[in-house]
Coordinates of C-alpha atoms and ligand atoms in Angstrom, one line a residue:
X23 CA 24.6 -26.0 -6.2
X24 CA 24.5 -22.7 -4.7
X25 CA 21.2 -21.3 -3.3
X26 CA 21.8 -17.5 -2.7
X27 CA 18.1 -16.9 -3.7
X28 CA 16.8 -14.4 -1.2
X29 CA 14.7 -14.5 1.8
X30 CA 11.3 -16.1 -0.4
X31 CA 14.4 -19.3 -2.1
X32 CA 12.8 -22.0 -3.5
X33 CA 16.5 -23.7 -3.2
X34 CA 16.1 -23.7 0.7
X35 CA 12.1 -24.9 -0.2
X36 CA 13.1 -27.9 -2.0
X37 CA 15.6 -28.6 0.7
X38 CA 14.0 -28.3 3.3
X39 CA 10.2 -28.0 2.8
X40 CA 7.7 -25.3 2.4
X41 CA 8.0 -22.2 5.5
X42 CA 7.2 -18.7 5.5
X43 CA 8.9 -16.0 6.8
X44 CA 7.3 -14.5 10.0
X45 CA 6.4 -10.8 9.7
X46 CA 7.9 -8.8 12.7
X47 CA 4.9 -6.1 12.9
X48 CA 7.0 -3.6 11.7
X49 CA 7.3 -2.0 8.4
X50 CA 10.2 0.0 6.9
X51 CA 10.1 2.9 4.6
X52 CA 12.9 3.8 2.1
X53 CA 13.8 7.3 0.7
X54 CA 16.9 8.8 -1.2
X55 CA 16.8 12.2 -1.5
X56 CA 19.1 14.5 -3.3
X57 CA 21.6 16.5 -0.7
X58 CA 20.4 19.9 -1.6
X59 CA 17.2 19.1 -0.7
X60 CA 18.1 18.8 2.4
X61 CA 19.1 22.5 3.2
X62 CA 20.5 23.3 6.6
X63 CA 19.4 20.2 8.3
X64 CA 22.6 18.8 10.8
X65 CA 24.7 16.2 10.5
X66 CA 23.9 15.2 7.2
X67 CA 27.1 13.9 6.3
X68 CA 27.4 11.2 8.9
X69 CA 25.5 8.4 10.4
X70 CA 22.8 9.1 12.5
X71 CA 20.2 6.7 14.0
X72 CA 17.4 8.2 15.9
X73 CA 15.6 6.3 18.7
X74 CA 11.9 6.6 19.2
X75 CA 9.7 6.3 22.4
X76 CA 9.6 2.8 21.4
X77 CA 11.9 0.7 19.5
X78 CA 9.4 0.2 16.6
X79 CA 10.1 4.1 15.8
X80 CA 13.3 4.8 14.9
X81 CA 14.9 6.7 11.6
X82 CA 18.5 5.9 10.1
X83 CA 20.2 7.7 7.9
X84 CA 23.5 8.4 6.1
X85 CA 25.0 9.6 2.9
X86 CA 24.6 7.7 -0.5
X87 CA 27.3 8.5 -3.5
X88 CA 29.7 10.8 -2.0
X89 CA 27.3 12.6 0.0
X90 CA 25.5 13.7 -2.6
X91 CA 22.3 12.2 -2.0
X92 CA 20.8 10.9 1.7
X93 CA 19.5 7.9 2.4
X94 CA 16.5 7.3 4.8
X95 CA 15.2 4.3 6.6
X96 CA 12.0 4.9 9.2
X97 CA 9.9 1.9 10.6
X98 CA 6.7 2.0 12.1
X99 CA 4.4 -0.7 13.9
X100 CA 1.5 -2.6 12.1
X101 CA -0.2 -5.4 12.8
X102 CA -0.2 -7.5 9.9
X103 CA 1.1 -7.5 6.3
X104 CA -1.7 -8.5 3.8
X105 CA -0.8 -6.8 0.6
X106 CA 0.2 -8.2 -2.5
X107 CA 3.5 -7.6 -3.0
X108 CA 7.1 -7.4 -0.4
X109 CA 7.8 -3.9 -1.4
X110 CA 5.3 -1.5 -2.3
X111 CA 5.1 2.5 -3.1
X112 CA 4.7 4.2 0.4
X113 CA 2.4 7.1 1.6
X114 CA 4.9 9.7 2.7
X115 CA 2.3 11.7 4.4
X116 CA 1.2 9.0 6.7
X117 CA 5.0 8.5 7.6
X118 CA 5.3 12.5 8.4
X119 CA 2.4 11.7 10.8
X120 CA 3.5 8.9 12.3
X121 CA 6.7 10.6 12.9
X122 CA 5.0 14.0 14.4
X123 CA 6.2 13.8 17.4
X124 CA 10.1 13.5 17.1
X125 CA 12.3 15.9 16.7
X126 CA 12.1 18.5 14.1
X127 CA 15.2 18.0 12.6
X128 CA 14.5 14.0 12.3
X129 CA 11.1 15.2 10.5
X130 CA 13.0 17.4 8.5
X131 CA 14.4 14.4 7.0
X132 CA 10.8 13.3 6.2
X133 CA 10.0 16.4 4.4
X134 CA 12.7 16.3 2.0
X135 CA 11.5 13.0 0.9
X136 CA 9.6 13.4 -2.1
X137 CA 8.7 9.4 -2.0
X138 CA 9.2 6.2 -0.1
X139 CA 8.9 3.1 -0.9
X140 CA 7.4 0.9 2.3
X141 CA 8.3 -3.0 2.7
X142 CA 7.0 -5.4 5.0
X143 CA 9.9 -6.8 7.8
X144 CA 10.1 -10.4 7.6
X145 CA 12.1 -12.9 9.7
X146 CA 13.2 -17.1 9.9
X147 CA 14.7 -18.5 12.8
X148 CA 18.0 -19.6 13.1
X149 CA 18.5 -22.6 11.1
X150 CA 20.6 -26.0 12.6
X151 CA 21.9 -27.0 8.7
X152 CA 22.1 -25.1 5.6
X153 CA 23.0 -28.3 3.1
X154 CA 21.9 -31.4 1.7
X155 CA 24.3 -33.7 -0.3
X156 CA 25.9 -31.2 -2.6
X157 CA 23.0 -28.2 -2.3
X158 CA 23.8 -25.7 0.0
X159 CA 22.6 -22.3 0.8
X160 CA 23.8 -18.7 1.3
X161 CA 23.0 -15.6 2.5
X162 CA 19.3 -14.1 2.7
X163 CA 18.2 -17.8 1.7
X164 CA 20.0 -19.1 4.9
X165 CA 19.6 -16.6 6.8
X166 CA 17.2 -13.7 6.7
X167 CA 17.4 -10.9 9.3
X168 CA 15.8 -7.6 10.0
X169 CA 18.1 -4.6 9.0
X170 CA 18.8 -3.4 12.3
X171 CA 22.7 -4.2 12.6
X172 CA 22.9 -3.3 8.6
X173 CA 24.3 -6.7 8.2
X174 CA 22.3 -8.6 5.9
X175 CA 24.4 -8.2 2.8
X176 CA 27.8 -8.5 5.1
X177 CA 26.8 -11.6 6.0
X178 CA 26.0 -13.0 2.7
X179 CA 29.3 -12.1 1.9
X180 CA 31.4 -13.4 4.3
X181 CA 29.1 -16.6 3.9
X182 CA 30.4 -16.0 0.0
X183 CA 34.5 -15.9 1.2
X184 CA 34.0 -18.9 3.7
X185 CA 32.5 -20.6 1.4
X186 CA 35.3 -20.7 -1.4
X187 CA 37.9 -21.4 1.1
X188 CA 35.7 -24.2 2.3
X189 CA 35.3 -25.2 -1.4
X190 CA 38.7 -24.6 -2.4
X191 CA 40.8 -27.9 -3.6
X192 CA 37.4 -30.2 -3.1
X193 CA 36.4 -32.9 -5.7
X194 CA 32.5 -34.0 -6.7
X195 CA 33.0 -36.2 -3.7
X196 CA 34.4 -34.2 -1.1
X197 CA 31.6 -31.3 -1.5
X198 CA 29.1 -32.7 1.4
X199 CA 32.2 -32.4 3.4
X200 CA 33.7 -29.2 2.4
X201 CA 29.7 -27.4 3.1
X202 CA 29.7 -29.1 6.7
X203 CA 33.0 -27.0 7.4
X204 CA 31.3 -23.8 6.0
X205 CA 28.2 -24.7 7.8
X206 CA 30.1 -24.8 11.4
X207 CA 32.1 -22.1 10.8
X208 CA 28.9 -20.0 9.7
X209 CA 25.7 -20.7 11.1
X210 CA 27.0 -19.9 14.8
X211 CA 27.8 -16.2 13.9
X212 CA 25.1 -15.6 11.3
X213 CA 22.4 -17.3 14.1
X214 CA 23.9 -14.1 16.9
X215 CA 23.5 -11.8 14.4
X216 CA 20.3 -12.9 13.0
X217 CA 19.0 -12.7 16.8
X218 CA 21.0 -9.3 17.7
X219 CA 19.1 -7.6 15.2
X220 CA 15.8 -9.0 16.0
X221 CA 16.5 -7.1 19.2
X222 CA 16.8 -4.1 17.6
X223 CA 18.8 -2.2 19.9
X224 CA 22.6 -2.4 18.5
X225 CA 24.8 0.1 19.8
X226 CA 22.2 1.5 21.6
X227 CA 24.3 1.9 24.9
X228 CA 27.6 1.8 23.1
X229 CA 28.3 -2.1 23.2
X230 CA 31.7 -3.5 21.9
X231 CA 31.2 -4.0 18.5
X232 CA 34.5 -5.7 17.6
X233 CA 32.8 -9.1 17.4
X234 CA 30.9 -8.0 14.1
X235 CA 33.2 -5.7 12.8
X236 CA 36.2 -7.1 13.5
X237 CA 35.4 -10.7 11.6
X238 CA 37.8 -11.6 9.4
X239 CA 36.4 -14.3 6.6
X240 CA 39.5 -15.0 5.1
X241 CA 41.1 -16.1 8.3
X242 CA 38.7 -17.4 11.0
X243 CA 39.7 -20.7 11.2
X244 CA 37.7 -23.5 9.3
X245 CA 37.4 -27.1 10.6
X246 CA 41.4 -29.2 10.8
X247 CA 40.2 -31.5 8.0
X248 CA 39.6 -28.8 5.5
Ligands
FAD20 C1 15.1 -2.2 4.6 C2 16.4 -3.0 4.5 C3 17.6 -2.4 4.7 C4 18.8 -3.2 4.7 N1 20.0 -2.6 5.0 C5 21.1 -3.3 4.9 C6 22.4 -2.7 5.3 O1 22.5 -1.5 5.6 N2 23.5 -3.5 5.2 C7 23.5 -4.8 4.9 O2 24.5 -5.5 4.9 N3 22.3 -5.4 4.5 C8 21.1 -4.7 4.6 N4 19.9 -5.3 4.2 C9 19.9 -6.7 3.9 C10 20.4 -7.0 2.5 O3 19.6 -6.3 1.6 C11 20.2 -8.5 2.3 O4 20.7 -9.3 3.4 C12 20.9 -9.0 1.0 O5 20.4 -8.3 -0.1 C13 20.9 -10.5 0.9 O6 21.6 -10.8 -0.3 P1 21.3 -12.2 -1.0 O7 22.1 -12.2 -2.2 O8 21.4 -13.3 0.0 O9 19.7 -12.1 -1.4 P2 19.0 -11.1 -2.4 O10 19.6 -9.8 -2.4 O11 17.5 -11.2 -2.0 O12 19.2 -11.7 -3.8 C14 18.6 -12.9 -4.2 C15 18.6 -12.9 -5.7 O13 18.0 -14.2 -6.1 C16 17.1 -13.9 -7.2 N5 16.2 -15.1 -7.2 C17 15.3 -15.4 -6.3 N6 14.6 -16.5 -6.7 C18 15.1 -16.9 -7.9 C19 14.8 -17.9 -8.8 N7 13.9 -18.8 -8.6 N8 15.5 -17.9 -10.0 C20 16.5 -17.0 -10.2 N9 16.8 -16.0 -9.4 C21 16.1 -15.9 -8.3 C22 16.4 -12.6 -6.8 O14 15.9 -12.0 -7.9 C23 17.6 -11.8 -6.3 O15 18.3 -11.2 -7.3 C24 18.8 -4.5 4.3 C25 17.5 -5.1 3.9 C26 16.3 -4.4 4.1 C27 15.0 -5.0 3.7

């Protein structure tokens, strides 16, 4: 069994017992806006992250479907996440406020949002095993991270590769074995990344970013007896 059930799994509950997620005091707002909206403002065509005073400010955005619509991420500080609810309908007024002070073409990407949707940022610590007996986890349910190297969903799919060529050729009684070798080869690079984004300041000042983007799932090298 195969528990790639999110951030909240029940998989990694009855594994492992009841936790919850740590909010980070930051919360992230999400728009898509159609290009034309956004008239003459620069760059839209290519990635741009822009830094705030602090690193709890700080707006992302890129194109969505061909560059026909623009994405936008923002986060701002807060101190605690009470709502109901991990994603809720965002006030896009209070994120043009808290955004005031930046540069006027980053707010003109806040005023071609029409709406946001706002989401609390939630985080687990590393974890030292993933699997018991023949239940193992992936992705988000192993691993949760804040969004800040845009690697959530990479990781859950390299996890997905490793794991099949882990799998691949196992019997009902090899499977405990075949996770342990996904589980080394995994958690090591899954843990950095899971703690380089917590820092929230990748590729700030232009660090070698070979060691995530140059991964290769299908060939790092798996444990001898697999
Ligand atoms: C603001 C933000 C921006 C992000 N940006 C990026 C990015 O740019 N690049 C990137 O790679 N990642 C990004 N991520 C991370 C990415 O979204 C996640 O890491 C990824 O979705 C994890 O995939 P998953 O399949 O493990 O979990 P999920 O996508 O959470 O999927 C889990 C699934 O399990 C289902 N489920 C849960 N419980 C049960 C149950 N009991 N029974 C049946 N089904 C159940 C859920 O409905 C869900 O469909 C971002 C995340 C956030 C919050």
């Amino acid at each position: 069994m195969i528990g790639a059930d999110g951030i909240h799994s029940a998989v990694r509950h009855s594994l492992f017992g009841e936790d919850h997620p740590r909010f980070t005091g930051l919360v992230s707002y999400r728009a898509v806006f159609p290009r034309e909206r956004g008239g003459n403002i620069p760059n839209l065509d290519s990635f741009t992250k822009w830094w705030g005073p602090t690193p709890e400010r700080q707006i992302v955005t890129f194109p969505l479907n061909l560059g026909s619509e623009i994405f936008v991420f923002a986060t701002t500080p807060q101190d605690d996440w009470a709502e109901e609810g991990w994603t809720l309908p965002g006030d896009i007024g209070e994120l043009r406020e808290a955004y005031a002070d930046f540069h006027p073409e980053a707010r003109a990407l806040l005023d071609a949002c029409e709406s946001v949707t706002r989401s609390a940022l939630h985080v687990r610590e590393p974890m030292q095993r993933w699997s018991k007996g023949r239940i193992t986890l992936l992705g988000d349910a192993a691993h949760p991270m804040v969004p800040f190297m845009a690697q959530g969903a990479c990781m859950a799919i390299e996890d997905a590769v490793v794991l099949a060529r882990a799998l691949s050729g196992t019997v009902p009684d090899t499977v405990s074995e075949a996770f342990k070798h996904y589980e080394a080869a995994r958690i090591p690079r899954t843990a950095r990344v899971q703690e380089g984004s917590l820092a929230n300041n990748w590729l700030k000042k232009g660090s070698n970013a070979d060691w995530v983007y140059g991964y290769d799932a299908w060939e790092t090298a798996l444990s001898e007896s697999t």
